[in-house]
């Protein structure tokens, strides 16, 4: 079975740098308030998405393994 991730941006933490959207527009977009958000909640695992989550300056992007429910980023 293909491994999948649940990707989410915490709107309370996002400071609207636009970095995630500019770096990977296929996975992230801005909402009506200009905050970053994942285009789809569930996605195939992706090194690019992980790199973007790691580069968010406020760690607003979280990734959870869909099947196990374990956090991928930030790590436990
Ligand atoms: S990189 Fe982080 S702070 Fe910047 S828009 Fe994306 S989620 Fe928000």
GROMACS .gro file of C-alpha atoms and ligand atoms in nm:
model
   84
    1UNK     CA    1   0.000   0.000   0.000
    2UNK     CA    2   0.124   0.348  -0.082
    3UNK     CA    3   0.219   0.545   0.226
    4UNK     CA    4   0.028   0.868   0.268
    5UNK     CA    5   0.064   1.175   0.485
    6UNK     CA    6  -0.187   1.414   0.636
    7UNK     CA    7  -0.046   1.765   0.590
    8UNK     CA    8  -0.185   2.065   0.779
    9UNK     CA    9  -0.095   2.426   0.854
   10UNK     CA   10  -0.183   2.555   1.200
   11UNK     CA   11  -0.347   2.894   1.132
   12UNK     CA   12  -0.264   3.010   1.487
   13UNK     CA   13   0.107   2.971   1.414
   14UNK     CA   14   0.140   3.074   1.047
   15UNK     CA   15   0.293   3.420   1.010
   16UNK     CA   16   0.214   3.448   0.637
   17UNK     CA   17   0.563   3.447   0.495
   18UNK     CA   18   0.434   3.276   0.181
   19UNK     CA   19   0.747   3.063   0.174
   20UNK     CA   20   0.563   2.732   0.146
   21UNK     CA   21   0.339   2.861  -0.134
   22UNK     CA   22   0.629   3.010  -0.330
   23UNK     CA   23   0.844   2.700  -0.286
   24UNK     CA   24   0.586   2.433  -0.361
   25UNK     CA   25   0.267   2.576  -0.513
   26UNK     CA   26   0.152   2.229  -0.614
   27UNK     CA   27   0.108   2.141  -0.247
   28UNK     CA   28   0.043   2.475  -0.071
   29UNK     CA   29  -0.174   2.777  -0.137
   30UNK     CA   30  -0.274   3.096   0.042
   31UNK     CA   31  -0.617   3.118   0.204
   32UNK     CA   32  -0.837   3.428   0.204
   33UNK     CA   33  -0.635   3.577   0.492
   34UNK     CA   34  -0.304   3.516   0.317
   35UNK     CA   35  -0.205   3.225   0.535
   36UNK     CA   36  -0.050   2.914   0.392
   37UNK     CA   37  -0.256   2.597   0.376
   38UNK     CA   38  -0.220   2.253   0.225
   39UNK     CA   39  -0.401   2.211  -0.105
   40UNK     CA   40  -0.514   1.865   0.000
   41UNK     CA   41  -0.524   1.717   0.350
   42UNK     CA   42  -0.387   1.384   0.239
   43UNK     CA   43  -0.097   1.341   0.001
   44UNK     CA   44   0.153   1.083  -0.110
   45UNK     CA   45   0.475   1.103   0.088
   46UNK     CA   46   0.709   1.364  -0.054
   47UNK     CA   47   1.060   1.474   0.034
   48UNK     CA   48   0.970   1.818  -0.101
   49UNK     CA   49   0.677   1.856   0.139
   50UNK     CA   50   0.896   1.744   0.428
   51UNK     CA   51   1.164   1.998   0.330
   52UNK     CA   52   0.905   2.276   0.320
   53UNK     CA   53   0.772   2.177   0.663
   54UNK     CA   54   1.126   2.184   0.798
   55UNK     CA   55   1.190   2.526   0.646
   56UNK     CA   56   0.876   2.697   0.779
   57UNK     CA   57   1.022   2.952   1.023
   58UNK     CA   58   0.757   2.890   1.288
   59UNK     CA   59   0.700   2.514   1.236
   60UNK     CA   60   0.337   2.575   1.146
   61UNK     CA   61   0.329   2.282   0.906
   62UNK     CA   62   0.264   1.940   1.053
   63UNK     CA   63   0.282   1.603   0.881
   64UNK     CA   64   0.124   1.289   1.022
   65UNK     CA   65   0.148   0.940   0.878
   66UNK     CA   66  -0.209   0.867   0.769
   67UNK     CA   67  -0.208   0.497   0.856
   68UNK     CA   68  -0.018   0.493   1.184
   69UNK     CA   69  -0.118   0.840   1.307
   70UNK     CA   70   0.241   0.899   1.408
   71UNK     CA   71   0.396   1.242   1.357
   72UNK     CA   72   0.648   1.273   1.075
   73UNK     CA   73   0.714   1.643   1.137
   74UNK     CA   74   0.767   1.790   1.380
   75UNK     CA   75   0.906   1.467   1.522
   76UNK     CA   76   0.784   1.343   1.861
   77LIG     S1   77   0.605   2.886   0.543
   77LIG    FE1   78   0.501   2.864   0.741
   77LIG     S2   79   0.468   3.073   0.815
   77LIG    FE2   80   0.514   3.087   0.596
   77LIG     S3   81   0.312   3.088   0.494
   77LIG    FE3   82   0.384   2.875   0.501
   77LIG     S4   83   0.296   2.789   0.689
   77LIG    FE4   84   0.283   3.013   0.705
   0.00000   0.00000   0.00000
